Short mmCIF file of N, CA and C in Angstrom, two decimals:
data_model
loop_
_atom_site.label_atom_id
_atom_site.label_comp_id
_atom_site.label_asym_id
_atom_site.label_seq_id
_atom_site.Cartn_x
_atom_site.Cartn_y
_atom_site.Cartn_z
N ARG C 1 39.08 1.35 34.55
CA ARG C 1 40.40 1.34 33.93
C ARG C 1 41.09 0.03 34.30
N ASP C 2 41.88 -0.42 33.36
CA ASP C 2 42.63 -1.65 33.64
C ASP C 2 43.97 -1.29 34.30
N SER C 3 44.86 -2.27 34.41
CA SER C 3 46.15 -2.04 35.07
C SER C 3 47.04 -1.07 34.30
N TYR C 4 46.76 -0.86 33.01
CA TYR C 4 47.52 0.10 32.20
C TYR C 4 46.80 1.45 32.12
N SER C 5 45.75 1.63 32.93
CA SER C 5 44.95 2.86 33.00
C SER C 5 44.16 3.13 31.71
N ILE C 6 43.78 2.09 30.99
CA ILE C 6 42.98 2.21 29.77
C ILE C 6 41.50 2.07 30.16
N PRO C 7 40.66 3.08 29.82
CA PRO C 7 39.23 3.05 30.16
C PRO C 7 38.43 2.24 29.12
N HIS C 8 38.38 0.93 29.25
CA HIS C 8 37.74 0.06 28.26
C HIS C 8 36.25 0.37 28.10
N GLY C 9 35.55 0.68 29.16
CA GLY C 9 34.13 1.03 29.07
C GLY C 9 33.92 2.28 28.22
N TRP C 10 34.77 3.28 28.47
CA TRP C 10 34.69 4.53 27.71
C TRP C 10 35.01 4.29 26.24
N ILE C 11 36.01 3.52 25.95
CA ILE C 11 36.39 3.21 24.57
C ILE C 11 35.27 2.47 23.86
N LYS C 12 34.63 1.54 24.55
CA LYS C 12 33.52 0.79 23.97
C LYS C 12 32.36 1.75 23.62
N MET C 13 32.07 2.68 24.55
CA MET C 13 31.00 3.65 24.31
C MET C 13 31.36 4.56 23.14
N MET C 14 32.59 5.02 23.02
CA MET C 14 33.01 5.88 21.91
C MET C 14 32.91 5.14 20.58
N LYS C 15 33.34 3.87 20.54
CA LYS C 15 33.26 3.09 19.30
C LYS C 15 31.80 2.91 18.88
N HIS C 16 30.93 2.67 19.86
CA HIS C 16 29.50 2.51 19.57
C HIS C 16 28.93 3.82 19.01
N SER C 17 29.31 4.96 19.60
CA SER C 17 28.85 6.27 19.13
C SER C 17 29.32 6.54 17.71
N ILE C 18 30.58 6.23 17.42
CA ILE C 18 31.11 6.44 16.08
C ILE C 18 30.34 5.59 15.07
N LYS C 19 30.04 4.36 15.43
CA LYS C 19 29.28 3.47 14.54
C LYS C 19 27.88 4.04 14.29
N ASP C 20 27.21 4.49 15.36
CA ASP C 20 25.86 5.06 15.24
C ASP C 20 25.85 6.31 14.36
N VAL C 21 26.79 7.20 14.60
CA VAL C 21 26.82 8.47 13.88
C VAL C 21 27.13 8.26 12.40
N THR C 22 28.07 7.39 12.07
CA THR C 22 28.44 7.22 10.67
C THR C 22 27.33 6.60 9.85
N MET C 23 26.40 5.89 10.49
CA MET C 23 25.26 5.34 9.73
C MET C 23 24.38 6.46 9.19
N ASN C 24 24.27 7.55 9.98
CA ASN C 24 23.37 8.64 9.59
C ASN C 24 24.09 9.82 8.95
N PHE C 25 25.38 9.94 9.14
CA PHE C 25 26.13 11.07 8.62
C PHE C 25 27.25 10.57 7.72
N ASN C 26 26.87 10.31 6.47
CA ASN C 26 27.87 9.85 5.51
C ASN C 26 27.49 10.35 4.12
N MET C 27 28.35 10.16 3.18
CA MET C 27 28.14 10.65 1.82
C MET C 27 26.96 9.97 1.14
N HIS C 28 26.73 8.67 1.39
CA HIS C 28 25.60 7.96 0.78
C HIS C 28 24.27 8.54 1.25
N ARG C 29 24.15 8.80 2.53
CA ARG C 29 22.91 9.38 3.05
C ARG C 29 22.70 10.76 2.47
N MET C 30 23.74 11.58 2.43
CA MET C 30 23.63 12.93 1.89
C MET C 30 23.20 12.90 0.43
N LEU C 31 23.82 12.06 -0.39
CA LEU C 31 23.45 11.98 -1.80
C LEU C 31 22.03 11.49 -1.99
N ARG C 32 21.63 10.50 -1.21
CA ARG C 32 20.25 9.98 -1.29
C ARG C 32 19.25 11.09 -0.91
N GLN C 33 19.57 11.82 0.15
CA GLN C 33 18.68 12.88 0.60
C GLN C 33 18.59 14.00 -0.44
N TYR C 34 19.69 14.43 -0.99
CA TYR C 34 19.67 15.45 -2.04
C TYR C 34 18.87 14.97 -3.24
N ASN C 35 19.06 13.73 -3.61
CA ASN C 35 18.35 13.16 -4.75
C ASN C 35 16.84 13.17 -4.49
N GLU C 36 16.42 12.70 -3.31
CA GLU C 36 14.99 12.60 -2.99
C GLU C 36 14.34 13.96 -2.76
N LYS C 37 15.04 14.87 -2.10
CA LYS C 37 14.43 16.14 -1.72
C LYS C 37 14.58 17.23 -2.78
N TYR C 38 15.62 17.17 -3.59
CA TYR C 38 15.89 18.26 -4.51
C TYR C 38 15.92 17.85 -5.98
N TYR C 39 16.83 16.95 -6.32
CA TYR C 39 17.04 16.63 -7.73
C TYR C 39 15.83 15.97 -8.39
N LEU C 40 15.28 14.94 -7.77
CA LEU C 40 14.12 14.27 -8.38
C LEU C 40 12.89 15.18 -8.45
N PRO C 41 12.54 15.92 -7.39
CA PRO C 41 11.40 16.83 -7.53
C PRO C 41 11.58 17.88 -8.62
N ILE C 42 12.77 18.44 -8.74
CA ILE C 42 13.02 19.42 -9.80
C ILE C 42 12.94 18.76 -11.18
N TYR C 43 13.49 17.58 -11.29
CA TYR C 43 13.43 16.85 -12.56
C TYR C 43 11.97 16.57 -12.92
N ASN C 44 11.19 16.06 -11.96
CA ASN C 44 9.78 15.74 -12.23
C ASN C 44 8.98 16.99 -12.55
N TYR C 45 9.25 18.08 -11.85
CA TYR C 45 8.54 19.33 -12.13
C TYR C 45 8.89 19.84 -13.53
N THR C 46 10.16 19.79 -13.88
CA THR C 46 10.58 20.23 -15.21
C THR C 46 9.94 19.37 -16.30
N LYS C 47 9.90 18.08 -16.05
CA LYS C 47 9.26 17.16 -17.00
C LYS C 47 7.77 17.49 -17.15
N LYS C 48 7.12 17.78 -16.02
CA LYS C 48 5.69 18.09 -16.03
C LYS C 48 5.40 19.39 -16.78
N ILE C 49 6.14 20.45 -16.48
CA ILE C 49 5.83 21.73 -17.11
C ILE C 49 6.26 21.81 -18.57
N SER C 50 7.13 20.91 -18.99
CA SER C 50 7.55 20.95 -20.40
C SER C 50 6.61 20.15 -21.31
N GLN C 51 5.64 19.48 -20.72
CA GLN C 51 4.70 18.70 -21.54
C GLN C 51 3.82 19.64 -22.38
N ASN C 52 3.35 19.12 -23.49
CA ASN C 52 2.43 19.85 -24.38
C ASN C 52 2.94 21.26 -24.72
N ASN C 53 4.20 21.32 -25.09
CA ASN C 53 4.79 22.59 -25.49
C ASN C 53 4.69 23.66 -24.39
N PHE C 54 4.92 23.25 -23.15
CA PHE C 54 4.93 24.14 -21.99
C PHE C 54 3.58 24.81 -21.74
N ASP C 55 2.49 24.08 -21.97
CA ASP C 55 1.15 24.64 -21.78
C ASP C 55 0.93 25.16 -20.36
N GLU C 56 1.45 24.44 -19.37
CA GLU C 56 1.24 24.86 -17.98
C GLU C 56 1.86 26.23 -17.72
N ILE C 57 3.02 26.48 -18.29
CA ILE C 57 3.66 27.78 -18.11
C ILE C 57 2.83 28.87 -18.80
N HIS C 58 2.33 28.58 -20.00
CA HIS C 58 1.51 29.56 -20.71
C HIS C 58 0.22 29.85 -19.95
N THR C 59 -0.40 28.81 -19.39
CA THR C 59 -1.62 28.99 -18.60
C THR C 59 -1.33 29.84 -17.37
N THR C 60 -0.25 29.55 -16.69
CA THR C 60 0.13 30.32 -15.51
C THR C 60 0.39 31.78 -15.88
N GLN C 61 1.03 32.00 -17.00
CA GLN C 61 1.30 33.37 -17.43
C GLN C 61 0.01 34.10 -17.75
N GLU C 62 -0.95 33.40 -18.37
CA GLU C 62 -2.24 34.02 -18.65
C GLU C 62 -2.95 34.41 -17.36
N LYS C 63 -2.92 33.50 -16.35
CA LYS C 63 -3.51 33.83 -15.05
C LYS C 63 -2.82 35.05 -14.45
N GLN C 64 -1.50 35.04 -14.51
CA GLN C 64 -0.73 36.16 -13.96
C GLN C 64 -1.12 37.47 -14.62
N ASP C 65 -1.29 37.45 -15.93
CA ASP C 65 -1.66 38.67 -16.66
C ASP C 65 -3.05 39.16 -16.24
N ILE C 66 -4.01 38.24 -16.12
CA ILE C 66 -5.37 38.61 -15.69
C ILE C 66 -5.33 39.21 -14.30
N ILE C 67 -4.60 38.57 -13.40
CA ILE C 67 -4.52 39.06 -12.02
C ILE C 67 -3.81 40.41 -11.98
N ASN C 68 -2.69 40.52 -12.69
CA ASN C 68 -1.95 41.80 -12.72
C ASN C 68 -2.82 42.96 -13.18
N SER C 69 -3.59 42.74 -14.24
CA SER C 69 -4.35 43.85 -14.81
C SER C 69 -5.64 44.16 -14.07
N ASN C 70 -6.09 43.26 -13.17
CA ASN C 70 -7.37 43.48 -12.50
C ASN C 70 -7.27 43.58 -10.97
N TRP C 71 -6.13 43.24 -10.39
CA TRP C 71 -6.03 43.15 -8.93
C TRP C 71 -6.30 44.48 -8.23
N GLU C 72 -5.80 45.55 -8.78
CA GLU C 72 -5.94 46.85 -8.13
C GLU C 72 -7.41 47.22 -7.90
N ASN C 73 -8.28 46.83 -8.80
CA ASN C 73 -9.69 47.20 -8.70
C ASN C 73 -10.56 46.13 -8.04
N LEU C 74 -9.97 45.04 -7.60
CA LEU C 74 -10.69 44.04 -6.81
C LEU C 74 -11.05 44.68 -5.48
N LYS C 75 -12.33 44.57 -5.04
CA LYS C 75 -12.68 45.25 -3.79
C LYS C 75 -13.84 44.57 -3.06
N PHE C 76 -13.85 44.80 -1.76
CA PHE C 76 -14.97 44.38 -0.93
C PHE C 76 -16.11 45.35 -1.17
N VAL C 77 -17.31 44.81 -1.45
CA VAL C 77 -18.47 45.66 -1.64
C VAL C 77 -19.33 45.65 -0.38
N ASP C 78 -19.50 44.45 0.21
CA ASP C 78 -20.34 44.34 1.41
C ASP C 78 -19.88 43.13 2.22
N VAL C 79 -19.89 43.28 3.53
CA VAL C 79 -19.57 42.18 4.44
C VAL C 79 -20.66 42.16 5.50
N LYS C 80 -21.33 41.01 5.60
CA LYS C 80 -22.39 40.85 6.61
C LYS C 80 -21.92 39.82 7.63
N ILE C 81 -22.01 40.21 8.90
CA ILE C 81 -21.57 39.35 9.99
C ILE C 81 -22.69 39.27 11.01
N ASN C 82 -23.04 38.03 11.42
CA ASN C 82 -24.13 37.89 12.39
C ASN C 82 -23.58 38.13 13.81
N LEU C 83 -23.16 39.36 14.05
CA LEU C 83 -22.51 39.68 15.31
C LEU C 83 -22.84 41.11 15.70
N ASN C 84 -23.26 41.28 16.93
CA ASN C 84 -23.49 42.60 17.47
C ASN C 84 -22.25 42.97 18.28
N GLU C 85 -21.63 44.09 17.99
CA GLU C 85 -20.36 44.42 18.63
C GLU C 85 -20.48 44.70 20.12
N PHE C 86 -21.69 44.78 20.65
CA PHE C 86 -21.85 45.09 22.07
C PHE C 86 -22.26 43.87 22.90
N ILE C 87 -22.12 42.68 22.35
CA ILE C 87 -22.47 41.49 23.11
C ILE C 87 -21.23 40.69 23.46
N THR C 88 -21.38 39.84 24.44
CA THR C 88 -20.29 38.95 24.82
C THR C 88 -20.46 37.65 24.05
N ILE C 89 -19.39 37.19 23.48
CA ILE C 89 -19.43 35.94 22.72
C ILE C 89 -18.74 34.87 23.55
N ARG C 90 -19.32 33.70 23.57
CA ARG C 90 -18.77 32.61 24.37
C ARG C 90 -18.06 31.59 23.49
N SER C 91 -17.13 30.89 24.09
CA SER C 91 -16.41 29.83 23.39
C SER C 91 -17.40 28.82 22.83
N GLY C 92 -17.18 28.42 21.58
CA GLY C 92 -18.06 27.45 20.93
C GLY C 92 -19.12 28.09 20.05
N GLU C 93 -19.38 29.38 20.23
CA GLU C 93 -20.38 30.05 19.40
C GLU C 93 -19.84 30.25 17.99
N SER C 94 -20.76 30.23 17.02
CA SER C 94 -20.39 30.36 15.61
C SER C 94 -20.62 31.77 15.12
N ILE C 95 -19.78 32.19 14.21
CA ILE C 95 -19.93 33.49 13.54
C ILE C 95 -20.06 33.20 12.05
N ASN C 96 -21.16 33.66 11.46
CA ASN C 96 -21.40 33.49 10.02
C ASN C 96 -21.03 34.78 9.30
N ILE C 97 -20.38 34.63 8.16
CA ILE C 97 -19.95 35.80 7.39
C ILE C 97 -20.35 35.60 5.93
N VAL C 98 -20.90 36.66 5.33
CA VAL C 98 -21.23 36.69 3.91
C VAL C 98 -20.48 37.87 3.32
N VAL C 99 -19.72 37.62 2.26
CA VAL C 99 -18.89 38.65 1.65
C VAL C 99 -19.29 38.80 0.18
N ASP C 100 -19.52 40.04 -0.22
CA ASP C 100 -19.75 40.35 -1.63
C ASP C 100 -18.53 41.10 -2.15
N LEU C 101 -17.99 40.59 -3.25
CA LEU C 101 -16.79 41.18 -3.85
C LEU C 101 -17.06 41.61 -5.28
N ASP C 102 -16.43 42.70 -5.65
CA ASP C 102 -16.33 43.05 -7.06
C ASP C 102 -14.98 42.48 -7.49
N THR C 103 -15.01 41.34 -8.16
CA THR C 103 -13.76 40.66 -8.53
C THR C 103 -13.10 41.26 -9.75
N ASN C 104 -13.77 42.23 -10.38
CA ASN C 104 -13.18 42.97 -11.49
C ASN C 104 -12.57 42.04 -12.54
N ASN C 105 -13.36 41.10 -13.02
CA ASN C 105 -12.98 40.19 -14.09
C ASN C 105 -11.95 39.13 -13.71
N ILE C 106 -11.61 39.02 -12.43
CA ILE C 106 -10.74 37.92 -12.01
C ILE C 106 -11.66 36.73 -11.74
N PRO C 107 -11.47 35.62 -12.41
CA PRO C 107 -12.33 34.45 -12.18
C PRO C 107 -12.30 34.01 -10.71
N ASN C 108 -13.44 33.61 -10.21
CA ASN C 108 -13.56 33.22 -8.80
C ASN C 108 -12.66 32.04 -8.45
N ASP C 109 -12.40 31.16 -9.40
CA ASP C 109 -11.55 30.02 -9.09
C ASP C 109 -10.07 30.40 -8.99
N TYR C 110 -9.72 31.66 -9.27
CA TYR C 110 -8.36 32.14 -9.05
C TYR C 110 -8.16 32.66 -7.63
N LEU C 111 -9.28 32.93 -6.94
CA LEU C 111 -9.23 33.61 -5.65
C LEU C 111 -9.45 32.68 -4.47
N LEU C 112 -8.79 33.00 -3.37
CA LEU C 112 -9.01 32.35 -2.10
C LEU C 112 -9.49 33.44 -1.14
N VAL C 113 -10.73 33.30 -0.69
CA VAL C 113 -11.30 34.25 0.27
C VAL C 113 -11.44 33.49 1.57
N GLU C 114 -10.90 34.04 2.65
CA GLU C 114 -10.90 33.31 3.91
C GLU C 114 -10.97 34.23 5.11
N ILE C 115 -11.44 33.66 6.20
CA ILE C 115 -11.46 34.33 7.49
C ILE C 115 -10.14 33.98 8.18
N VAL C 116 -9.48 34.98 8.71
CA VAL C 116 -8.28 34.76 9.51
C VAL C 116 -8.67 35.09 10.94
N HIS C 117 -8.69 34.07 11.79
CA HIS C 117 -9.14 34.21 13.18
C HIS C 117 -7.93 34.17 14.09
N GLN C 118 -7.71 35.25 14.82
CA GLN C 118 -6.61 35.29 15.79
C GLN C 118 -7.17 34.93 17.15
N ILE C 119 -6.75 33.75 17.63
CA ILE C 119 -7.25 33.24 18.90
C ILE C 119 -6.49 33.84 20.07
N ASN C 120 -5.19 33.97 19.92
CA ASN C 120 -4.36 34.67 20.90
C ASN C 120 -3.16 35.25 20.16
N LYS C 121 -2.22 35.76 20.89
CA LYS C 121 -1.10 36.48 20.27
C LYS C 121 -0.38 35.66 19.20
N ASN C 122 -0.24 34.36 19.40
CA ASN C 122 0.54 33.53 18.49
C ASN C 122 -0.26 32.48 17.73
N THR C 123 -1.57 32.45 17.88
CA THR C 123 -2.35 31.39 17.26
C THR C 123 -3.38 31.98 16.29
N PHE C 124 -3.25 31.57 15.04
CA PHE C 124 -4.17 32.00 13.98
C PHE C 124 -4.76 30.77 13.32
N ARG C 125 -6.01 30.86 12.91
CA ARG C 125 -6.64 29.80 12.12
C ARG C 125 -7.29 30.45 10.91
N ASN C 126 -7.16 29.78 9.78
CA ASN C 126 -7.77 30.27 8.54
C ASN C 126 -8.94 29.37 8.18
N TYR C 127 -10.05 30.00 7.79
CA TYR C 127 -11.24 29.28 7.37
C TYR C 127 -11.64 29.78 5.99
N PRO C 128 -11.52 28.93 4.98
CA PRO C 128 -11.89 29.39 3.63
C PRO C 128 -13.39 29.64 3.52
N LEU C 129 -13.74 30.68 2.79
CA LEU C 129 -15.14 30.97 2.49
C LEU C 129 -15.49 30.27 1.18
N LYS C 130 -16.72 29.85 1.08
CA LYS C 130 -17.18 29.11 -0.10
C LYS C 130 -17.83 30.08 -1.09
N PHE C 131 -17.42 29.95 -2.36
CA PHE C 131 -18.04 30.75 -3.41
C PHE C 131 -19.48 30.26 -3.59
N ILE C 132 -20.43 31.18 -3.56
CA ILE C 132 -21.85 30.84 -3.67
C ILE C 132 -22.42 31.17 -5.05
N LYS C 133 -22.21 32.41 -5.48
CA LYS C 133 -22.80 32.81 -6.76
C LYS C 133 -22.13 34.08 -7.28
N LYS C 134 -22.34 34.31 -8.57
CA LYS C 134 -21.94 35.58 -9.18
C LYS C 134 -23.19 36.16 -9.82
N GLU C 135 -23.54 37.36 -9.39
CA GLU C 135 -24.77 37.99 -9.85
C GLU C 135 -24.56 39.50 -9.92
N ASN C 136 -24.97 40.10 -11.02
CA ASN C 136 -24.84 41.55 -11.21
C ASN C 136 -23.41 42.04 -10.96
N GLY C 137 -22.44 41.26 -11.39
CA GLY C 137 -21.05 41.65 -11.26
C GLY C 137 -20.44 41.43 -9.88
N LEU C 138 -21.24 40.93 -8.93
CA LEU C 138 -20.73 40.68 -7.58
C LEU C 138 -20.61 39.19 -7.31
N SER C 139 -19.52 38.82 -6.69
CA SER C 139 -19.31 37.43 -6.28
C SER C 139 -19.58 37.32 -4.79
N THR C 140 -20.41 36.33 -4.42
CA THR C 140 -20.77 36.14 -3.02
C THR C 140 -20.07 34.92 -2.46
N TYR C 141 -19.48 35.09 -1.28
CA TYR C 141 -18.80 34.02 -0.55
C TYR C 141 -19.41 33.93 0.84
N LYS C 142 -19.51 32.70 1.36
CA LYS C 142 -20.05 32.51 2.72
C LYS C 142 -19.11 31.62 3.51
N GLY C 143 -19.11 31.85 4.82
CA GLY C 143 -18.28 31.02 5.68
C GLY C 143 -18.70 31.14 7.13
N ILE C 144 -18.11 30.29 7.94
CA ILE C 144 -18.43 30.23 9.35
C ILE C 144 -17.16 29.88 10.12
N PHE C 145 -17.05 30.40 11.32
CA PHE C 145 -15.97 29.97 12.20
C PHE C 145 -16.47 29.98 13.63
N ASN C 146 -15.86 29.17 14.45
CA ASN C 146 -16.27 29.05 15.84
C ASN C 146 -15.26 29.73 16.75
N ILE C 147 -15.79 30.43 17.73
CA ILE C 147 -14.93 31.02 18.75
C ILE C 147 -14.43 29.89 19.64
N SER C 148 -13.14 29.89 19.91
CA SER C 148 -12.59 28.86 20.79
C SER C 148 -11.70 29.53 21.82
N GLY C 149 -11.70 29.00 23.01
CA GLY C 149 -10.88 29.58 24.06
C GLY C 149 -11.53 30.80 24.67
N ALA C 150 -10.74 31.55 25.41
CA ALA C 150 -11.26 32.72 26.11
C ALA C 150 -10.36 33.92 25.84
N GLY C 151 -10.84 35.07 26.23
CA GLY C 151 -10.05 36.28 26.09
C GLY C 151 -10.34 37.01 24.80
N GLU C 152 -9.64 38.12 24.63
CA GLU C 152 -9.84 38.94 23.45
C GLU C 152 -9.33 38.22 22.21
N GLN C 153 -10.16 38.21 21.18
CA GLN C 153 -9.81 37.56 19.92
C GLN C 153 -10.17 38.52 18.79
N SER C 154 -9.66 38.25 17.62
CA SER C 154 -10.00 39.09 16.48
C SER C 154 -10.08 38.24 15.22
N TYR C 155 -10.62 38.85 14.18
CA TYR C 155 -10.70 38.18 12.89
C TYR C 155 -10.65 39.23 11.80
N ASN C 156 -10.34 38.78 10.61
CA ASN C 156 -10.37 39.65 9.45
C ASN C 156 -10.66 38.77 8.24
N ILE C 157 -10.97 39.39 7.14
CA ILE C 157 -11.22 38.65 5.91
C ILE C 157 -10.10 38.99 4.94
N LYS C 158 -9.57 37.94 4.33
CA LYS C 158 -8.40 38.07 3.47
C LYS C 158 -8.73 37.51 2.08
N ILE C 159 -8.30 38.21 1.06
CA ILE C 159 -8.38 37.71 -0.31
C ILE C 159 -6.95 37.51 -0.78
N SER C 160 -6.69 36.35 -1.34
CA SER C 160 -5.38 36.08 -1.94
C SER C 160 -5.60 35.26 -3.19
N VAL C 161 -4.52 34.84 -3.80
CA VAL C 161 -4.59 34.11 -5.06
C VAL C 161 -4.37 32.63 -4.77
N LYS C 162 -5.20 31.76 -5.38
CA LYS C 162 -5.09 30.31 -5.16
C LYS C 162 -3.88 29.69 -5.82
N ASP C 163 -3.52 30.13 -6.98
CA ASP C 163 -2.46 29.50 -7.77
C ASP C 163 -1.14 29.52 -7.00
N THR C 164 -0.51 28.37 -6.88
CA THR C 164 0.70 28.27 -6.08
C THR C 164 1.87 29.06 -6.66
N VAL C 165 1.92 29.24 -7.96
CA VAL C 165 3.01 30.01 -8.55
C VAL C 165 2.79 31.50 -8.29
N VAL C 166 1.57 31.95 -8.50
CA VAL C 166 1.26 33.37 -8.35
C VAL C 166 1.17 33.76 -6.87
N GLU C 167 0.66 32.88 -6.02
CA GLU C 167 0.41 33.24 -4.63
C GLU C 167 1.68 33.54 -3.84
N GLU C 168 2.84 33.14 -4.35
CA GLU C 168 4.09 33.43 -3.66
C GLU C 168 4.33 34.94 -3.58
N ASN C 169 3.71 35.69 -4.47
CA ASN C 169 3.87 37.14 -4.48
C ASN C 169 2.92 37.74 -3.45
N LEU C 170 3.47 38.29 -2.37
CA LEU C 170 2.65 38.83 -1.28
C LEU C 170 1.90 40.09 -1.67
N PHE C 171 2.19 40.61 -2.86
CA PHE C 171 1.45 41.76 -3.36
C PHE C 171 -0.03 41.40 -3.53
N TYR C 172 -0.30 40.15 -3.80
CA TYR C 172 -1.68 39.71 -4.07
C TYR C 172 -2.39 39.28 -2.80
N VAL C 173 -2.52 40.21 -1.87
CA VAL C 173 -3.30 39.98 -0.66
C VAL C 173 -4.07 41.27 -0.37
N LYS C 174 -5.36 41.12 -0.07
CA LYS C 174 -6.18 42.25 0.33
C LYS C 174 -6.91 41.88 1.62
N TRP C 175 -6.97 42.82 2.53
CA TRP C 175 -7.64 42.64 3.81
C TRP C 175 -8.88 43.53 3.86
N TYR C 176 -9.88 43.06 4.59
CA TYR C 176 -11.12 43.83 4.72
C TYR C 176 -10.87 45.11 5.50
N TYR C 177 -10.23 45.03 6.63
CA TYR C 177 -9.91 46.24 7.42
C TYR C 177 -8.65 46.01 8.20
#
């Protein structure tokens, strides 16, 4: 403080803070951010889906209709796992899974079949299964995942929809068990 009890160091620090904060918190930054994060993406998306007489929307609706009318009868027919339930599995070991599905007329490229591996209470990893073939009405998928870490772990097989518009609906998820 000087002879008039004015804290010049404190005032200098406050002025510097005000200068720093106003660079990041002002109307120009807010408008730029809204434009980049919201307005331009919506504009570009609207422009994209309105092309060719809204073909993308019609295609998405067709997918939705196929999935709606066939999802209930989509089912697991067989799951083969190279695992004996009475053995100890060590970290780093691989588990191979082969899944046969009755997709009930849902095209395989509409589906995402994956292993959901729970490593611990809060850690999950998803491993997509690869479509191998369709034969006698059954679609075969194969995949592999590695055990990592220690302790009790679990896994399950999940079927969901690949399409980003349709997949938002959590109704379109099926679990093996």
